Coordinates of C-alpha atoms in Angstrom, one line a residue:
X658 CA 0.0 0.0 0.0
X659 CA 1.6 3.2 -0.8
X660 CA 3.0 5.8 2.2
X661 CA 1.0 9.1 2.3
X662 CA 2.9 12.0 0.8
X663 CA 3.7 14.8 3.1
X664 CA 2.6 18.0 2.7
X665 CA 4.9 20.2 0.5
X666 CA 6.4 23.2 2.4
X667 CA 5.2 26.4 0.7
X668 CA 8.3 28.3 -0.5
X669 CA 10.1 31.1 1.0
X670 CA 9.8 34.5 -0.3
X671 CA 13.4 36.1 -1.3
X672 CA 12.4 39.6 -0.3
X673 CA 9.7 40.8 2.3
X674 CA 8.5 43.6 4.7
X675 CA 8.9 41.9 8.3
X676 CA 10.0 38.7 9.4
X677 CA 8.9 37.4 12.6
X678 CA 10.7 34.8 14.6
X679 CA 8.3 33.2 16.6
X680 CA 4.7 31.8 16.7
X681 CA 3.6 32.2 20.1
X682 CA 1.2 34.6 21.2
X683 CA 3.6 37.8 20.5
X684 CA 4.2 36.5 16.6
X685 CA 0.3 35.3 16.5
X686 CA -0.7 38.8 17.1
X687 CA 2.0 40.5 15.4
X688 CA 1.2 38.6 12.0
X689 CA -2.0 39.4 12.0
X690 CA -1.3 43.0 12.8
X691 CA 1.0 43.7 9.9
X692 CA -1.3 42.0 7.7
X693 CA -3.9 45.0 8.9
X694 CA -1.0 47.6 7.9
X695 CA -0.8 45.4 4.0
X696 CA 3.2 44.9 4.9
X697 CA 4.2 41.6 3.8
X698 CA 5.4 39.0 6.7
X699 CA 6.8 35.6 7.3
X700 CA 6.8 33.7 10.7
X701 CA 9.5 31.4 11.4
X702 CA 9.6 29.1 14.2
X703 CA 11.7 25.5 15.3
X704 CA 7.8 23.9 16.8
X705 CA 5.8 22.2 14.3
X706 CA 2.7 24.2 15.3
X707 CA 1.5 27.8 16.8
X708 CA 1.8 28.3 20.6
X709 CA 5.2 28.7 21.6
X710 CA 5.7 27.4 25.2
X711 CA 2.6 26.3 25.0
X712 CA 3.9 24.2 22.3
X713 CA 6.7 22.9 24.1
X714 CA 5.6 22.7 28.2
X715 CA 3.6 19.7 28.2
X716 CA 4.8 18.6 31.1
X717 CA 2.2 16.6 33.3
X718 CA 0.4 19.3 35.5
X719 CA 1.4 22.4 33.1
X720 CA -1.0 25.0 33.8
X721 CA -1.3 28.5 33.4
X722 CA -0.7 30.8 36.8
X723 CA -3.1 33.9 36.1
X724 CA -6.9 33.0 35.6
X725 CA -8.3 31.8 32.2
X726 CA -10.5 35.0 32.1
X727 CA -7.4 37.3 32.1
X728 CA -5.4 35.1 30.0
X729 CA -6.5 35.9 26.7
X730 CA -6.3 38.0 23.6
X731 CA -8.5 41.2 23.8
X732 CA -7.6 42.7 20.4
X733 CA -11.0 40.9 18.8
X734 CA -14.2 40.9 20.6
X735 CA -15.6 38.4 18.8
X736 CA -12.9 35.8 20.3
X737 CA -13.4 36.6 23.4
X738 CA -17.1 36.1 23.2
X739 CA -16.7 33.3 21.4
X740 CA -14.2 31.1 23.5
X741 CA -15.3 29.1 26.2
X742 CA -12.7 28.2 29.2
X743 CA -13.4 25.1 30.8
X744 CA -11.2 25.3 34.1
X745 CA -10.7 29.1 36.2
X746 CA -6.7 28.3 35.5
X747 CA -6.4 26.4 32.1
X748 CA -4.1 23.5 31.6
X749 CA -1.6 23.7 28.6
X750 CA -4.0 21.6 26.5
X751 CA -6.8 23.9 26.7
X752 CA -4.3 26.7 26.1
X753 CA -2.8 25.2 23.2
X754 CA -6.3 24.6 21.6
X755 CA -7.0 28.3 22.2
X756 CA -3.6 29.6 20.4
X757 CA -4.7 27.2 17.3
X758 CA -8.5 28.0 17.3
X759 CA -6.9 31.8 16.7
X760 CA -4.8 30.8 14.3
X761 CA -7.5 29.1 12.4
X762 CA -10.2 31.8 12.9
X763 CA -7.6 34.6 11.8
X764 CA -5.7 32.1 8.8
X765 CA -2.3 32.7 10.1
X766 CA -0.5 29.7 9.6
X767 CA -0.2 30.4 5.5
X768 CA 2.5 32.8 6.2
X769 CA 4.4 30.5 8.8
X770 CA 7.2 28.2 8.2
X771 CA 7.2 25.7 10.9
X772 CA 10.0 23.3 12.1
X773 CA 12.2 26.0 10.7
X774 CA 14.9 27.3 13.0
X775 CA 16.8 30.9 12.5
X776 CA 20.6 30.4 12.2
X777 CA 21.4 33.9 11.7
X778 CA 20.2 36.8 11.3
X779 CA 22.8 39.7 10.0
X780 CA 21.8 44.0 9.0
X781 CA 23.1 45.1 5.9
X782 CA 24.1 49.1 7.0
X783 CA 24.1 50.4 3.4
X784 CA 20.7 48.4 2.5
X785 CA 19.0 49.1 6.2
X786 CA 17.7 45.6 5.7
X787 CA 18.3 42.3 7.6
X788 CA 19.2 39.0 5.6
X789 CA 17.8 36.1 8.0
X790 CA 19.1 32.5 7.4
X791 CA 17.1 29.3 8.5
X792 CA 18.4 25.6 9.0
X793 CA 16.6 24.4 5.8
X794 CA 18.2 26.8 3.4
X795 CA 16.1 30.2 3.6
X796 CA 17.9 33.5 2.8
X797 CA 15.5 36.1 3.3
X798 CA 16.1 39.7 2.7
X799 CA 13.6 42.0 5.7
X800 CA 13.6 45.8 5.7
X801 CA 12.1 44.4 9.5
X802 CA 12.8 41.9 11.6
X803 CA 10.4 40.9 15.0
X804 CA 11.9 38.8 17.4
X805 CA 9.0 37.1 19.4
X806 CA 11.0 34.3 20.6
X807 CA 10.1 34.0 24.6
X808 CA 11.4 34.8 27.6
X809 CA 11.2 31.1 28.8
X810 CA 12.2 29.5 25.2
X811 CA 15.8 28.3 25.8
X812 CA 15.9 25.1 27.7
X813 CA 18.8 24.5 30.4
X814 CA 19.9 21.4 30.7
X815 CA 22.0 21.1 33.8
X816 CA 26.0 20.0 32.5
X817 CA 26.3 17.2 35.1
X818 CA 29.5 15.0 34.2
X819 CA 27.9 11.7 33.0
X820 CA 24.7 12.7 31.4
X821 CA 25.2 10.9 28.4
X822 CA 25.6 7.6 30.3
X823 CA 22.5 7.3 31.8
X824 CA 20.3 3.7 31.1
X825 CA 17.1 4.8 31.6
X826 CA 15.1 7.7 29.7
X827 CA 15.2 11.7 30.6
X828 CA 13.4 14.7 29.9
X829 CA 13.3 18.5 30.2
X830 CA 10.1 19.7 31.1
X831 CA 10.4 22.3 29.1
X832 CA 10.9 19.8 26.2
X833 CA 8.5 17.0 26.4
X834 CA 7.0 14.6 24.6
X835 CA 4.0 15.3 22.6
X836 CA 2.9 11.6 23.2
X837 CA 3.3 11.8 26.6
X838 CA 5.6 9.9 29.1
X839 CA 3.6 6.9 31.0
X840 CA 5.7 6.7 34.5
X841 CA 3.4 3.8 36.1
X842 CA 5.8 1.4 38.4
X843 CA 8.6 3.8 37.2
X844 CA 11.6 5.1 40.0
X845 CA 11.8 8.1 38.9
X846 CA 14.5 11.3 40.1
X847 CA 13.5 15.1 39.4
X848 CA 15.8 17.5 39.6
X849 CA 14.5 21.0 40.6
X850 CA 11.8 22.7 42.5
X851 CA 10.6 25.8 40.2
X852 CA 7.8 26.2 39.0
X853 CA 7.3 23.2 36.6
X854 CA 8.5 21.0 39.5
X855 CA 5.9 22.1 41.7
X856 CA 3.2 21.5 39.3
X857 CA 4.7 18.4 37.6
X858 CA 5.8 16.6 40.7
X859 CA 2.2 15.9 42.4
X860 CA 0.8 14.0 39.1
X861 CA 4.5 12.0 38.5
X862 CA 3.9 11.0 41.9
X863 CA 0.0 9.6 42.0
X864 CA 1.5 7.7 38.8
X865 CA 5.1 6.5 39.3
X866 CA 6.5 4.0 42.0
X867 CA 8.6 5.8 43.6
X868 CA 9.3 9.6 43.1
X869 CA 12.6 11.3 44.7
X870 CA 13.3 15.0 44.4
X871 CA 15.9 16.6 44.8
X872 CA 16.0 20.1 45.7
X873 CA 18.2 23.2 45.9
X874 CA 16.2 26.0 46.8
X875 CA 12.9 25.4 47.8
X876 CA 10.0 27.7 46.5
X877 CA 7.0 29.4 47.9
X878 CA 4.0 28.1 46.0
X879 CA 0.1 29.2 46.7
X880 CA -2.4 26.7 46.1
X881 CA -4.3 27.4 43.2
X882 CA -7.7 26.6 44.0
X883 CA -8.9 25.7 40.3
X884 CA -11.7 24.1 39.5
X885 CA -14.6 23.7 36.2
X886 CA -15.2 27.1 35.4
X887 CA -18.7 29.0 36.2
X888 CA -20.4 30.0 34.0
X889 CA -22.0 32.7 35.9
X890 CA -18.0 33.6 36.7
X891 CA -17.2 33.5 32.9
X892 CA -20.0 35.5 32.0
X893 CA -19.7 38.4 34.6
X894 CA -16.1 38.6 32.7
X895 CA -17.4 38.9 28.8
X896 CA -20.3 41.4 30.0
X897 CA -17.3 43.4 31.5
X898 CA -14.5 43.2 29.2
X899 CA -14.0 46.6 27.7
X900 CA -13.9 47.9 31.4
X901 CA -11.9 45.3 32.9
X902 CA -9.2 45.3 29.8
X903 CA -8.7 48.5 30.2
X904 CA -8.3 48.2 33.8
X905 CA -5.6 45.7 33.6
X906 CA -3.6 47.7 30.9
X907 CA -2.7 50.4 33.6
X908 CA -2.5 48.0 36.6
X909 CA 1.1 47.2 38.1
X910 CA 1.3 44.0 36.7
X911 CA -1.8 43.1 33.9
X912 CA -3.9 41.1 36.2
X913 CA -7.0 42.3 38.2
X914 CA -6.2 41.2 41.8
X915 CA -8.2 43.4 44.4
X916 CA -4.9 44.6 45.6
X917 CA -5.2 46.0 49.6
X918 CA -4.1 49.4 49.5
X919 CA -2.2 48.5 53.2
X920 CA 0.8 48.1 54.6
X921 CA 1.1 45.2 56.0
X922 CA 3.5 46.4 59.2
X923 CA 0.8 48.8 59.7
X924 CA -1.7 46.3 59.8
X925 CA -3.4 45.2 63.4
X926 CA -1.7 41.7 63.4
X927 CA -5.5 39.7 64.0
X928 CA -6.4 41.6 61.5
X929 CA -3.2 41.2 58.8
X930 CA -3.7 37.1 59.7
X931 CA -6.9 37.5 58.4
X932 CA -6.0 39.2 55.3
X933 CA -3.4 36.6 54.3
X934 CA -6.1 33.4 55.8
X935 CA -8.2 35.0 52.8
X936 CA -6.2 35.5 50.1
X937 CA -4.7 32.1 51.0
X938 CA -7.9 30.4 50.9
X939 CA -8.9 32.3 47.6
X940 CA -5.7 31.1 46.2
X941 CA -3.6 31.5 42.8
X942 CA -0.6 34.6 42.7
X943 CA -3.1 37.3 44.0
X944 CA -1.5 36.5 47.1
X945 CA 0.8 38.8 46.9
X946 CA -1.6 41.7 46.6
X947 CA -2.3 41.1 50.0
X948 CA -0.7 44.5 51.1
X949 CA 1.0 47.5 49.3
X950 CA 4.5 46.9 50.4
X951 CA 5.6 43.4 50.4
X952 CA 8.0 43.6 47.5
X953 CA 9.2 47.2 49.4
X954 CA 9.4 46.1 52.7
X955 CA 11.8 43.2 54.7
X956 CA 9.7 43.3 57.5
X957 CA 6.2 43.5 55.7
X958 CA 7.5 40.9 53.2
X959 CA 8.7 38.6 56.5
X960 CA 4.7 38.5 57.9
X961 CA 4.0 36.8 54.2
X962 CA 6.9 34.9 54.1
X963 CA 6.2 33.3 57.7
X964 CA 2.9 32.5 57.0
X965 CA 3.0 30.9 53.9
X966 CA 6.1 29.0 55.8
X967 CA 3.5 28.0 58.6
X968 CA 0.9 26.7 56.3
X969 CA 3.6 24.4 55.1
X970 CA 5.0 23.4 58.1
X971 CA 0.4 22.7 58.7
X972 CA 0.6 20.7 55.2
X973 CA 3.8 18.7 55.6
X974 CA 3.3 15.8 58.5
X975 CA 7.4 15.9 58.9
X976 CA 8.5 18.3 60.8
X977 CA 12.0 17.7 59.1
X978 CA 10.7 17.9 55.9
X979 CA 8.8 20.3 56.0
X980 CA 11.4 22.8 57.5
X981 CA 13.1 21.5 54.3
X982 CA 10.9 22.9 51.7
X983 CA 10.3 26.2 53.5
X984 CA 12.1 28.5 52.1
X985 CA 14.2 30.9 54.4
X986 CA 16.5 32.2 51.5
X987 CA 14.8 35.0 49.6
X988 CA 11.7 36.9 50.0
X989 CA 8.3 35.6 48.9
X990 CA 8.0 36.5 45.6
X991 CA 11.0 37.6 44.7
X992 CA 11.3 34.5 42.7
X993 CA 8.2 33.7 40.6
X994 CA 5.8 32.5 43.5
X995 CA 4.3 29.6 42.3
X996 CA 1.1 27.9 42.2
X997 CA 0.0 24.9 42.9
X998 CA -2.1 21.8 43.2
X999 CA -2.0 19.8 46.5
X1000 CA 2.3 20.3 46.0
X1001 CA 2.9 20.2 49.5
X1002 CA 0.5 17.5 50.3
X1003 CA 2.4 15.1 47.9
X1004 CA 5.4 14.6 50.5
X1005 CA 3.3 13.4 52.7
X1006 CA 2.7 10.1 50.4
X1007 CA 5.5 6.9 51.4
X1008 CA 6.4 6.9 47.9
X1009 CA 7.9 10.3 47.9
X1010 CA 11.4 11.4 49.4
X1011 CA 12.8 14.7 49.3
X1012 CA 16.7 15.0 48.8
X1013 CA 18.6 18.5 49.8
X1014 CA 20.9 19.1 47.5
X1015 CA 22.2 22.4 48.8
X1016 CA 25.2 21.3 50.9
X1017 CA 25.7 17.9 49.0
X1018 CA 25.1 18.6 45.6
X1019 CA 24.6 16.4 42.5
X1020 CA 28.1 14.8 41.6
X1021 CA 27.5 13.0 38.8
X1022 CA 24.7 11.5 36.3
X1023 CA 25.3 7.7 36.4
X1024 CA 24.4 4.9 34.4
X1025 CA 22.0 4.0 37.1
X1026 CA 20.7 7.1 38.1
X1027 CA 22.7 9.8 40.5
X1028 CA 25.6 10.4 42.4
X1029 CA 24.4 13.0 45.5
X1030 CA 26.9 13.7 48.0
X1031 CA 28.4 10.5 47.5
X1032 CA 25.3 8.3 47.9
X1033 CA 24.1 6.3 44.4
X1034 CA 20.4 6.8 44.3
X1035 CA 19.1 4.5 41.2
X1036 CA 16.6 5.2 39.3
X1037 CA 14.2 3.9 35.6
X1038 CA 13.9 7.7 34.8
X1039 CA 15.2 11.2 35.7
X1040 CA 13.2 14.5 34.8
X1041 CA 15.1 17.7 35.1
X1042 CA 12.7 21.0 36.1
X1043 CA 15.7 23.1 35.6
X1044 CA 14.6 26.2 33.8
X1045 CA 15.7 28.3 31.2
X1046 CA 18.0 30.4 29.9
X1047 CA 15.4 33.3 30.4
X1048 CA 14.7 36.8 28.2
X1049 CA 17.8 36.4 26.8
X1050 CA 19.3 32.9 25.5
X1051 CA 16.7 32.7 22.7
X1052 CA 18.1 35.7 21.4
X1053 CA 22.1 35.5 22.2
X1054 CA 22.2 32.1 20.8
X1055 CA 20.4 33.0 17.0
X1056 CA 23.8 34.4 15.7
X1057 CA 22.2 38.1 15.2
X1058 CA 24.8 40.5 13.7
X1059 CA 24.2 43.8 13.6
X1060 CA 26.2 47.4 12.9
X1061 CA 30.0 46.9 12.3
X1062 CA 29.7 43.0 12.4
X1063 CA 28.8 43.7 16.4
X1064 CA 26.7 40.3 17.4
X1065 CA 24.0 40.4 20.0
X1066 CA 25.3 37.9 22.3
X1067 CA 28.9 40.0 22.5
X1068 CA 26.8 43.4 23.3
X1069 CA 24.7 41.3 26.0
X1070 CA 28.0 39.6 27.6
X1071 CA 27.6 41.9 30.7
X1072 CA 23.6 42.1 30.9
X1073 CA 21.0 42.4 28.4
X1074 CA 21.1 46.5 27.5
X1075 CA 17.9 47.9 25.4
X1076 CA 15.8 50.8 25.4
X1077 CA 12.4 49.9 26.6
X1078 CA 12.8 46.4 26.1
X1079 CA 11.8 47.3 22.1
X1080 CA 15.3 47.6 20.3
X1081 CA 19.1 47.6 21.3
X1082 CA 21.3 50.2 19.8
X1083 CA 23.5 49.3 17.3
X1084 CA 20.4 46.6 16.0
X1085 CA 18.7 48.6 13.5
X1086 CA 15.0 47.9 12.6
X1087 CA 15.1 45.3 15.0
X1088 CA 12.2 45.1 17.5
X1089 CA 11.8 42.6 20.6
X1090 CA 8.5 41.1 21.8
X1091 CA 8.4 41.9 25.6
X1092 CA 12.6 41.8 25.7
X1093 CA 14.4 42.5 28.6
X1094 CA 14.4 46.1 30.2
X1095 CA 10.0 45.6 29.7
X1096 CA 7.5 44.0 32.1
X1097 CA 7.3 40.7 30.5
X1098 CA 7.6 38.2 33.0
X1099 CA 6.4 40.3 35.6
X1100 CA 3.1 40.6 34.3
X1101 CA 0.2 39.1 32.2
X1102 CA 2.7 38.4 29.5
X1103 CA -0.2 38.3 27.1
X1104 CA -1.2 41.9 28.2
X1105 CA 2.7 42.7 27.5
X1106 CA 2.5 41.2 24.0
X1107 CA -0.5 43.0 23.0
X1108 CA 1.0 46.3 24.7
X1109 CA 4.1 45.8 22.4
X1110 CA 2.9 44.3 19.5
X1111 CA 0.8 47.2 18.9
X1112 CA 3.4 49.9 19.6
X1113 CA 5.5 48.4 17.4
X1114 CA 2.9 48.1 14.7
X1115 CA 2.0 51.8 14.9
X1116 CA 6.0 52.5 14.8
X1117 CA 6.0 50.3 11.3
X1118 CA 3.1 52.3 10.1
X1119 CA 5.1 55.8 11.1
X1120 CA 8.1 54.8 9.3
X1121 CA 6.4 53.4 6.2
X1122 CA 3.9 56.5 5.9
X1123 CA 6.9 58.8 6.4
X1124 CA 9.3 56.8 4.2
X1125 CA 11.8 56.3 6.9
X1126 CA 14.4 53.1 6.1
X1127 CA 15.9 52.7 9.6
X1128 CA 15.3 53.5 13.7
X1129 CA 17.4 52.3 16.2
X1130 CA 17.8 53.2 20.2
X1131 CA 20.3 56.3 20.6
X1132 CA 23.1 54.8 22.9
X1133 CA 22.4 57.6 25.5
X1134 CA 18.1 56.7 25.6
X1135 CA 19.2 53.0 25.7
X1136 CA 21.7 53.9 28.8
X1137 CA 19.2 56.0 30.5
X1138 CA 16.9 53.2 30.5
X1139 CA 19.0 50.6 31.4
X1140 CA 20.0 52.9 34.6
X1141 CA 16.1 53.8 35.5
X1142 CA 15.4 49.5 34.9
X1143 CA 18.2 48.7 37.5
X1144 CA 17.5 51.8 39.6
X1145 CA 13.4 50.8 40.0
X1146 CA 14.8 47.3 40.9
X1147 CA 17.0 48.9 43.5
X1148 CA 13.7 49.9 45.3
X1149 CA 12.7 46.6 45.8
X1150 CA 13.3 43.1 47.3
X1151 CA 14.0 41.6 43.8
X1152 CA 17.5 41.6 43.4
X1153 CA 18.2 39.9 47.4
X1154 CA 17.4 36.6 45.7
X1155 CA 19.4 34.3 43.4
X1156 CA 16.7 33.9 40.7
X1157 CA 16.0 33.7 37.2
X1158 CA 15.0 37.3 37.1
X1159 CA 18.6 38.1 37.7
X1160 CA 20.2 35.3 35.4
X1161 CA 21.2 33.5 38.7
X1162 CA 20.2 29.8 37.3
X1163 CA 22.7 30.3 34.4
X1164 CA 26.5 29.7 35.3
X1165 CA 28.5 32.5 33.6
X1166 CA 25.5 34.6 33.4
X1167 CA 26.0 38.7 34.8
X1168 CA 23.6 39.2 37.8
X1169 CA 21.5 41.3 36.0
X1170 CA 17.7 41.9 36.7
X1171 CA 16.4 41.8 33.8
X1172 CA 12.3 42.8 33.5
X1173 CA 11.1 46.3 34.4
X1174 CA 9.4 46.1 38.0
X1175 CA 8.0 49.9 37.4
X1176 CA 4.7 48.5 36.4
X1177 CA 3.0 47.8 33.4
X1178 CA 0.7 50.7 33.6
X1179 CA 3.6 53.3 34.2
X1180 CA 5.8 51.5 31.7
X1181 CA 2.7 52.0 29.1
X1182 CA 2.4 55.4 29.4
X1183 CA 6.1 55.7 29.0
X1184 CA 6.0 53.7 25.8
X1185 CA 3.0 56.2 24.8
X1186 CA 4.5 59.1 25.3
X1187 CA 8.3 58.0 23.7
X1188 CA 6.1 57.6 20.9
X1189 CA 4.1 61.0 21.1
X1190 CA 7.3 62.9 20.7
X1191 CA 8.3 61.6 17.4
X1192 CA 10.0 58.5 18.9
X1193 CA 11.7 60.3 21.3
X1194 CA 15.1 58.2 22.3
X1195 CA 15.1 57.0 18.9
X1196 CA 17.5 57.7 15.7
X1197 CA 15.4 57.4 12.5
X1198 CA 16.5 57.7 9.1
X1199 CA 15.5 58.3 5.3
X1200 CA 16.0 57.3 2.2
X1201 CA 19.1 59.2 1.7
X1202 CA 20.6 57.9 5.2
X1203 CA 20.1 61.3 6.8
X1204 CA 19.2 61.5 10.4
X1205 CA 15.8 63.3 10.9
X1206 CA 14.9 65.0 13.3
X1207 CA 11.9 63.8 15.7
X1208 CA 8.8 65.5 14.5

């Protein structure tokens, strides 16, 4: 019987306005976008489908940590009238469903070029265009090029000496299978307690034999309290989008959380108990509205910290354990808090052992399993929950080349440096979805994308209307910005912990804190204004390579 033929990929156009790198939600709503301003566009992107890390996170439990209602495209009213969430935090199914129902409704995926990766991306100074390379032989000539690669896009794998040697099977939860791993009677070894740990390890455990993890920093996590949504619940949300959109847009970080408007210091401490018992028992990362000042504050942040701590110490039947996975070593929330589903609860089952790894670290990947402070610990399969290369290693490892040969990843060797998280000097005609020096993983990042999709779209439309070739970040706005991103941190908690945020997980990489904490409603009306003034901060050019002024 013959074999199927596959699908033909559709060719690659020589020339074109933009290309996007990217298919998640940022190059989703970017495509379609251009396609409003009639500029030509091509997405490229290494997944065989739309969704970015919703493409790639199917780890078991991977669920999304701000409420299905908020997480959403509000560009078209139609879709979000029209889609119906099923659970108040959706799992990366449900989500991934979502990203290709929009693709579908909006016919995006005729101007994508999937399982595709960009090997280098170099600026041509007396063209003002960007020639993009892919793995399967594209060279495509951009006046534009949109990088809407991720923050969370570059898997780390941990460099442990013997990694290769190992018997058994392992996986990187931010790689898994599509088909799904089946860990039933398995011994099975995860390394790491972030955030995909703490939702991945509960469901390994109700499956596997026998689950040990072994952790280096332990993690505050929030139970989430999901559930089926209501449709009463879903409804008081599409009767009140326009409002409530707007709302969020100027809100610190995206999402509608009732925030208390209190210190918490300041706070009656009956009362402050209270406040916490009921954001606790509402659940999910509105915790951390509790009070005004806990990411200001030591001692306000220390009433959060210690009750979160004391709920665990209620949870975990232990006493030793559970001093174990309370964390003493940053503020809460300094590092993503987490959220959860019955996390806690799960080292409470026999089959379940918890492994410090702080003071006796992980020597060696074995054919068997681990070396751990000299102890062999032999296992069927090991999962490593150990993160990313965040807001940056998607980018520094494309081979992007821009004035005077400079590359990217040379220019970014002591910290990510851009102006507004939208372009880095010296990168002409070079935008960033939600880049470093912008809110992005300190907010709604769908919120973000939209925010910066459309700024960037109205900048296109400015340059094309205006014939302008290039625009690029002056060196002294991208300085100034880079100082006011560090100098906002400075007024925090933030950079006390050893977190992603600050390129801690990455050995080699600068402590930097990367995202903007100044808010996503201030940071908007920054953007808006940059943009009132003729692009303010920014060098644009005409046809004959003269500088013009801002208008």
């Amino acid at each position: 019987m013959p074999q199927p033929t596959a699908t033909p990929r559709a060719a690659v156009p020589h020339e074109i306005d933009v290309v996007i790198v990217g298919a998640g939600f940022g190059g989703m709503y970017m495509l379609h976008r251009l396609r409003g301003l009639g500029l030509s566009a091509i997405v490229f992107d290494v997944a065989g489908g739309v969704g970015g890390t919703w493409y790639w996170n199917r780890y078991p439990g991977a669920r999304c940590d701000v409420e299905s209602m908020q997480y959403s495209y509000s560009f078209s009213e139609q879709l979000q009238q029209e889609w119906q969430w099923s659970e108040v935090f959706a799992g990366q199914p449900e989500i991934l469903r979502y990203a290709n129902h929009v693709a579908d409704r909006l016919d995006l995926r005729r101007d994508m070029r999937f399982e595709t990766r960009v090997t280098g991306a170099v600026f041509n100074e007396a063209a003002h265009r960007w020639t993009v390379r892919t793995d399967r032989g594209d060279v495509v000539s951009a006046r534009f090029c949109v990088m809407a690669t991720g923050c969370l896009s570059a898997a780390r794998m941990p460099d442990f000496p013997g990694l290769a040697s190992f018997k058994g099977n392992t996986y990187h939860t931010g790689h898994w299978p599509h088909e799904g791993v089946d860990f039933s009677g398995l011994r099975v070894g995860v390394v790491g307690t972030g955030s995909s740990a703490i939702q991945s390890i509960p469901v390994i455990a109700a499956q596997a034999a026998h689950v040990t993890v072994f952790q280096r920093t332990p993690n505050f996590s929030i139970p989430s309290r999901n559930g089926p949504m209501p449709d009463a619940y879903a409804q008081s949300w599409k009767d009140a989008y326009p409002a409530r959109r707007t709302e969020a847009r100027i809100s610190r970080n995206g999402v509608l959380t009732n925030p208390n408007d209190q210190s918490a210091v300041e706070t009656p401490e009956p009362e402050r108990l209270a406040v916490y018992e009921q954001r606790w028992e509402s659940g999910g990362t509105t915790f951390m509205a509790a009070f005004n000042d806990l990411i200001f504050n030591q001692a306000s942040n220390d009433t959060a910290a210690e009750f979160v701590r004391g709920k665990i110490r209620e949870m975990v039947k232990d006493p030793a354990r559970a001093e174990l996975l309370a964390p003493t070593s940053h503020p809460i929330g300094t590092k993503r808090i987490c959220v959860d589903t019955d996390y806690y609860l799960t080292y409470n089952q026999p089959n379940v052992d918890l492994v410090d790894v702080r003071n006796a670290p992980i020597e060696a990947v074995t054919p068997d399993g681990l070396c751990v402070g000299g102890k062999q610990y032999d296992f069927d399969a090991i999962v490593f929950a150990t993160g990313f290369d965040a807001m940056t290693g998607a980018l520094t490892r494309m081979g992007i080349i821009g004035c005077a040969g400079q590359a990217l990843a040379d220019k970014w060797e002591a910290g990510p440096r851009t102006y507004l998280g939208l372009m880095t000097a010296g990168f002409p005609n070079m935008f960033m979805i939600t880049g470093p020096g912008s809110p992005s993983v300190l907010s709604n990042m769908i919120v973000s994308i939209e925010q910066h999709v459309d700024w960037i779209s109205d900048c296109l439309a400015h340059l094309t209307n205006r014939q302008f070739d290039r625009i690029e970040p002056s060196l002294a706005a991208e300085n100034a910005w880079v100082q006011h991103v560090n100098d906002v941190a400075d007024t925090t908690l933030y950079p006390r912990a050893a977190s992603w945020y600050m390129g801690a997980n990455i050995p080699g990489k600068p402590r930097v804190f990367m995202p903007y904490i100044g808010g996503v409603g201030a940071y908007r009306q920054k953007c808006d204004a940059v943009a009132a003034n003729g692009y303010d901060g920014f060098e644009l050019a005409g046809p004959a390579n003269v500088t013009l002024a801002a208008e």
